[in-house]
Every structure is written in structure tokens, then in C-alpha cells.
């Protein structure tokens, strides 16, 4: 989807990403499409099963690539909002960040590191990426990334 001046190319969840200093190429290590979690080994909050949230200690990176669709000399200031939803569409977390695509920059990669992952039950979790240009009122959804999680409670 295009937001006037920028286009979202792709986003992916992986355990780690590395940028080669010589070539500036990005390597994605261990792309994460699904997880199996043992509830006995992690902390949880909430007294009843309906309101229980488990916090999985996991290092993962959500990497996105964007492309400028206007003159490369034009500076663009953007705000990104990452939202995580459980299988019941319950919001579990939000991360807001800002970035600038400066003069001469045509492509931009944004890497967000997470140290834990809140989960409520087994199913498909969704990470939603919203963008807006600085000065605009509303965010526009540009991507959704699914993550299948199996929660072993017994």
C-alpha cells in the first residue's frame, strides 16, 4: 500500500538480523512462522484462563522494508505503529517509533527488537503495521504478519 510518498515492500519476523558493514546487505536469521510454548516454563498474569497472559521470553526482530516513491532528494518524516493482536483480536501490545528517510535515501529498513512476547492461547497472532506521514492525522495499515503459536498448558 502506498502512503503518498512511501511504499511498504515487506515485513518479516525473525530471531535475528545482521547488516553486513561492507555491502550494507541484510541477513535474516531464523525466520519465525510458528512457535510452540510450554506454559509451565513461563510467567503468567491473570487469575482465570480467560484473562491470563503469558509472557514468553524470546528475542525476535520484526524487520520492514520501505521504498520512497517521490524524488529521492525529498526528506520524509514518518511514524510507525506496530500492534500485536491475539487470535481473538485482543490488543496485547503497541510499539510506536519515528523515522526519517533523508536526502538521497530511496530504500529504508526498519528493525524492531523484542525481548518478550505476550500470548493468551493457541492460535494465529497478528502483527499489524500502521504508518503515517508526519503532520497527518490518521495511521494507514500497510501490513499484517501472522504468527502461529501453540501453547501447551498441560
mmCIF file of C-alpha atoms in Angstrom:
data_model
loop_
_atom_site.group_PDB
_atom_site.id
_atom_site.type_symbol
_atom_site.label_atom_id
_atom_site.label_comp_id
_atom_site.label_asym_id
_atom_site.label_seq_id
_atom_site.Cartn_x
_atom_site.Cartn_y
_atom_site.Cartn_z
ATOM 1 C CA UNK A 1 0.000 0.000 0.000
ATOM 2 C CA UNK A 2 1.281 3.482 -0.842
ATOM 3 C CA UNK A 3 1.120 6.346 1.619
ATOM 4 C CA UNK A 4 1.621 9.298 -0.730
ATOM 5 C CA UNK A 5 5.426 9.278 -0.507
ATOM 6 C CA UNK A 6 6.397 5.790 0.667
ATOM 7 C CA UNK A 7 5.546 2.181 -0.142
ATOM 8 C CA UNK A 8 5.756 -0.778 2.240
ATOM 9 C CA UNK A 9 7.674 -3.560 0.429
ATOM 10 C CA UNK A 10 7.755 -6.376 3.007
ATOM 11 C CA UNK A 11 7.896 -7.215 6.713
ATOM 12 C CA UNK A 12 9.051 -10.398 8.413
ATOM 13 C CA UNK A 13 9.667 -11.760 11.905
ATOM 14 C CA UNK A 14 12.996 -13.457 12.578
ATOM 15 C CA UNK A 15 15.158 -14.292 15.564
ATOM 16 C CA UNK A 16 17.975 -12.003 14.431
ATOM 17 C CA UNK A 17 19.025 -9.726 11.587
ATOM 18 C CA UNK A 18 22.546 -8.708 10.638
ATOM 19 C CA UNK A 19 23.680 -5.883 8.355
ATOM 20 C CA UNK A 20 26.945 -6.547 6.518
ATOM 21 C CA UNK A 21 29.177 -3.486 7.038
ATOM 22 C CA UNK A 22 30.854 -3.756 3.623
ATOM 23 C CA UNK A 23 27.853 -4.369 1.360
ATOM 24 C CA UNK A 24 25.066 -2.956 3.577
ATOM 25 C CA UNK A 25 23.075 -6.120 2.758
ATOM 26 C CA UNK A 26 20.719 -7.508 5.371
ATOM 27 C CA UNK A 27 20.732 -11.151 6.503
ATOM 28 C CA UNK A 28 17.653 -12.539 8.241
ATOM 29 C CA UNK A 29 18.352 -15.440 10.589
ATOM 30 C CA UNK A 30 15.738 -17.989 11.639
ATOM 31 C CA UNK A 31 12.551 -16.608 10.131
ATOM 32 C CA UNK A 32 9.764 -17.238 12.652
ATOM 33 C CA UNK A 33 6.447 -18.504 11.288
ATOM 34 C CA UNK A 34 5.334 -20.593 14.246
ATOM 35 C CA UNK A 35 6.207 -21.184 17.888
ATOM 36 C CA UNK A 36 5.420 -23.851 20.450
ATOM 37 C CA UNK A 37 5.401 -22.619 24.042
ATOM 38 C CA UNK A 38 5.329 -24.646 27.278
ATOM 39 C CA UNK A 39 3.175 -22.675 29.748
ATOM 40 C CA UNK A 40 4.817 -24.344 32.761
ATOM 41 C CA UNK A 41 8.142 -22.687 31.930
ATOM 42 C CA UNK A 42 6.979 -19.071 31.634
ATOM 43 C CA UNK A 43 5.403 -16.378 33.815
ATOM 44 C CA UNK A 44 1.728 -15.531 33.559
ATOM 45 C CA UNK A 45 -0.656 -12.939 34.928
ATOM 46 C CA UNK A 46 -4.410 -13.084 35.434
ATOM 47 C CA UNK A 47 -6.343 -15.360 37.728
ATOM 48 C CA UNK A 48 -8.714 -17.039 35.318
ATOM 49 C CA UNK A 49 -7.971 -18.658 31.968
ATOM 50 C CA UNK A 50 -9.933 -16.011 30.034
ATOM 51 C CA UNK A 51 -7.771 -13.120 31.282
ATOM 52 C CA UNK A 52 -4.445 -14.938 31.589
ATOM 53 C CA UNK A 53 -1.482 -13.528 29.654
ATOM 54 C CA UNK A 54 1.743 -15.498 29.378
ATOM 55 C CA UNK A 55 4.964 -13.590 28.761
ATOM 56 C CA UNK A 56 7.328 -15.602 26.565
ATOM 57 C CA UNK A 57 10.990 -14.586 26.954
ATOM 58 C CA UNK A 58 12.079 -14.637 23.328
ATOM 59 C CA UNK A 59 14.389 -12.448 21.316
ATOM 60 C CA UNK A 60 12.914 -11.638 17.949
ATOM 61 C CA UNK A 61 13.150 -8.903 15.362
ATOM 62 C CA UNK A 62 10.411 -7.503 13.188
ATOM 63 C CA UNK A 63 12.064 -6.148 10.031
ATOM 64 C CA UNK A 64 10.312 -3.956 7.461
ATOM 65 C CA UNK A 65 11.484 -2.537 4.157
ATOM 66 C CA UNK A 66 10.081 0.667 2.674
ATOM 67 C CA UNK A 67 10.639 2.403 -0.661
ATOM 68 C CA UNK A 68 10.407 6.130 -1.343
ATOM 69 C CA UNK A 69 8.067 6.821 -4.276
ATOM 70 C CA UNK A 70 8.885 10.532 -4.630
ATOM 71 C CA UNK A 71 12.064 12.405 -5.536
ATOM 72 C CA UNK A 72 14.930 10.735 -3.616
ATOM 73 C CA UNK A 73 16.151 14.193 -2.586
ATOM 74 C CA UNK A 74 12.975 14.838 -0.624
ATOM 75 C CA UNK A 75 13.099 14.180 3.128
ATOM 76 C CA UNK A 76 10.203 12.196 4.560
ATOM 77 C CA UNK A 77 9.336 12.019 8.264
ATOM 78 C CA UNK A 78 7.207 9.043 9.274
ATOM 79 C CA UNK A 79 5.624 7.497 12.314
ATOM 80 C CA UNK A 80 5.205 3.737 12.541
ATOM 81 C CA UNK A 81 2.907 1.873 14.894
ATOM 82 C CA UNK A 82 3.291 -1.866 15.498
ATOM 83 C CA UNK A 83 0.319 -3.591 17.161
ATOM 84 C CA UNK A 84 0.106 -7.205 18.328
ATOM 85 C CA UNK A 85 -3.270 -8.975 18.470
ATOM 86 C CA UNK A 86 -4.127 -12.408 19.849
ATOM 87 C CA UNK A 87 -6.389 -14.902 17.993
ATOM 88 C CA UNK A 88 -9.486 -13.191 19.488
ATOM 89 C CA UNK A 89 -8.302 -9.798 18.122
ATOM 90 C CA UNK A 90 -7.414 -8.615 21.648
ATOM 91 C CA UNK A 91 -4.678 -5.968 21.593
ATOM 92 C CA UNK A 92 -1.645 -7.243 23.529
ATOM 93 C CA UNK A 93 0.929 -4.578 22.798
ATOM 94 C CA UNK A 94 1.835 -1.477 20.836
ATOM 95 C CA UNK A 95 5.206 -0.070 19.815
ATOM 96 C CA UNK A 96 5.441 3.417 18.319
ATOM 97 C CA UNK A 97 8.524 4.705 16.541
ATOM 98 C CA UNK A 98 9.527 7.544 14.234
ATOM 99 C CA UNK A 99 11.993 7.595 11.379
ATOM 100 C CA UNK A 100 13.252 9.805 8.589
ATOM 101 C CA UNK A 101 14.104 8.896 5.023
ATOM 102 C CA UNK A 102 16.706 11.549 4.325
ATOM 103 C CA UNK A 103 18.094 13.159 1.210
ATOM 104 C CA UNK A 104 19.232 10.532 -1.309
ATOM 105 C CA UNK A 105 17.649 7.603 0.543
ATOM 106 C CA UNK A 106 15.424 5.515 -1.771
ATOM 107 C CA UNK A 107 15.061 2.371 0.356
ATOM 108 C CA UNK A 108 14.834 2.090 4.120
ATOM 109 C CA UNK A 109 14.857 -0.852 6.531
ATOM 110 C CA UNK A 110 13.359 -0.575 9.987
ATOM 111 C CA UNK A 111 14.297 -3.180 12.599
ATOM 112 C CA UNK A 112 12.401 -3.503 15.888
ATOM 113 C CA UNK A 113 13.780 -5.786 18.584
ATOM 114 C CA UNK A 114 11.516 -7.549 21.088
ATOM 115 C CA UNK A 115 12.667 -9.338 24.263
ATOM 116 C CA UNK A 116 9.351 -10.915 25.176
ATOM 117 C CA UNK A 117 6.080 -11.885 23.586
ATOM 118 C CA UNK A 118 2.719 -11.759 25.385
ATOM 119 C CA UNK A 119 0.348 -14.600 24.462
ATOM 120 C CA UNK A 120 -3.063 -15.721 25.711
ATOM 121 C CA UNK A 121 -3.799 -19.030 23.980
ATOM 122 C CA UNK A 122 -3.031 -21.164 20.943
ATOM 123 C CA UNK A 123 -3.844 -19.713 17.546
ATOM 124 C CA UNK A 124 -2.760 -17.196 14.941
ATOM 125 C CA UNK A 125 -1.413 -13.929 16.316
ATOM 126 C CA UNK A 126 -1.247 -10.881 14.096
ATOM 127 C CA UNK A 127 1.271 -8.068 13.991
ATOM 128 C CA UNK A 128 -0.224 -5.009 12.282
ATOM 129 C CA UNK A 129 1.982 -2.254 10.891
ATOM 130 C CA UNK A 130 0.472 1.213 10.558
ATOM 131 C CA UNK A 131 2.194 4.260 9.068
ATOM 132 C CA UNK A 132 1.511 7.949 8.800
ATOM 133 C CA UNK A 133 3.462 10.836 7.445
ATOM 134 C CA UNK A 134 4.351 13.483 9.989
ATOM 135 C CA UNK A 135 1.539 16.013 10.176
ATOM 136 C CA UNK A 136 -1.179 13.582 9.052
ATOM 137 C CA UNK A 137 -3.985 12.696 11.458
ATOM 138 C CA UNK A 138 -4.648 9.036 10.771
ATOM 139 C CA UNK A 139 -2.477 5.963 10.547
ATOM 140 C CA UNK A 140 -2.879 3.714 7.496
ATOM 141 C CA UNK A 141 -2.487 -0.066 7.814
ATOM 142 C CA UNK A 142 0.276 -1.201 5.449
ATOM 143 C CA UNK A 143 0.901 -4.810 6.515
ATOM 144 C CA UNK A 144 -0.179 -7.703 8.706
ATOM 145 C CA UNK A 145 2.173 -10.503 9.696
ATOM 146 C CA UNK A 146 0.729 -13.761 11.052
ATOM 147 C CA UNK A 147 2.483 -15.846 13.708
ATOM 148 C CA UNK A 148 1.063 -19.260 14.640
ATOM 149 C CA UNK A 149 1.537 -20.139 18.308
ATOM 150 C CA UNK A 150 0.799 -23.409 20.066
ATOM 151 C CA UNK A 151 0.504 -23.012 23.845
ATOM 152 C CA UNK A 152 0.979 -26.262 25.784
ATOM 153 C CA UNK A 153 -0.765 -25.768 29.114
ATOM 154 C CA UNK A 154 -0.625 -29.335 30.482
#
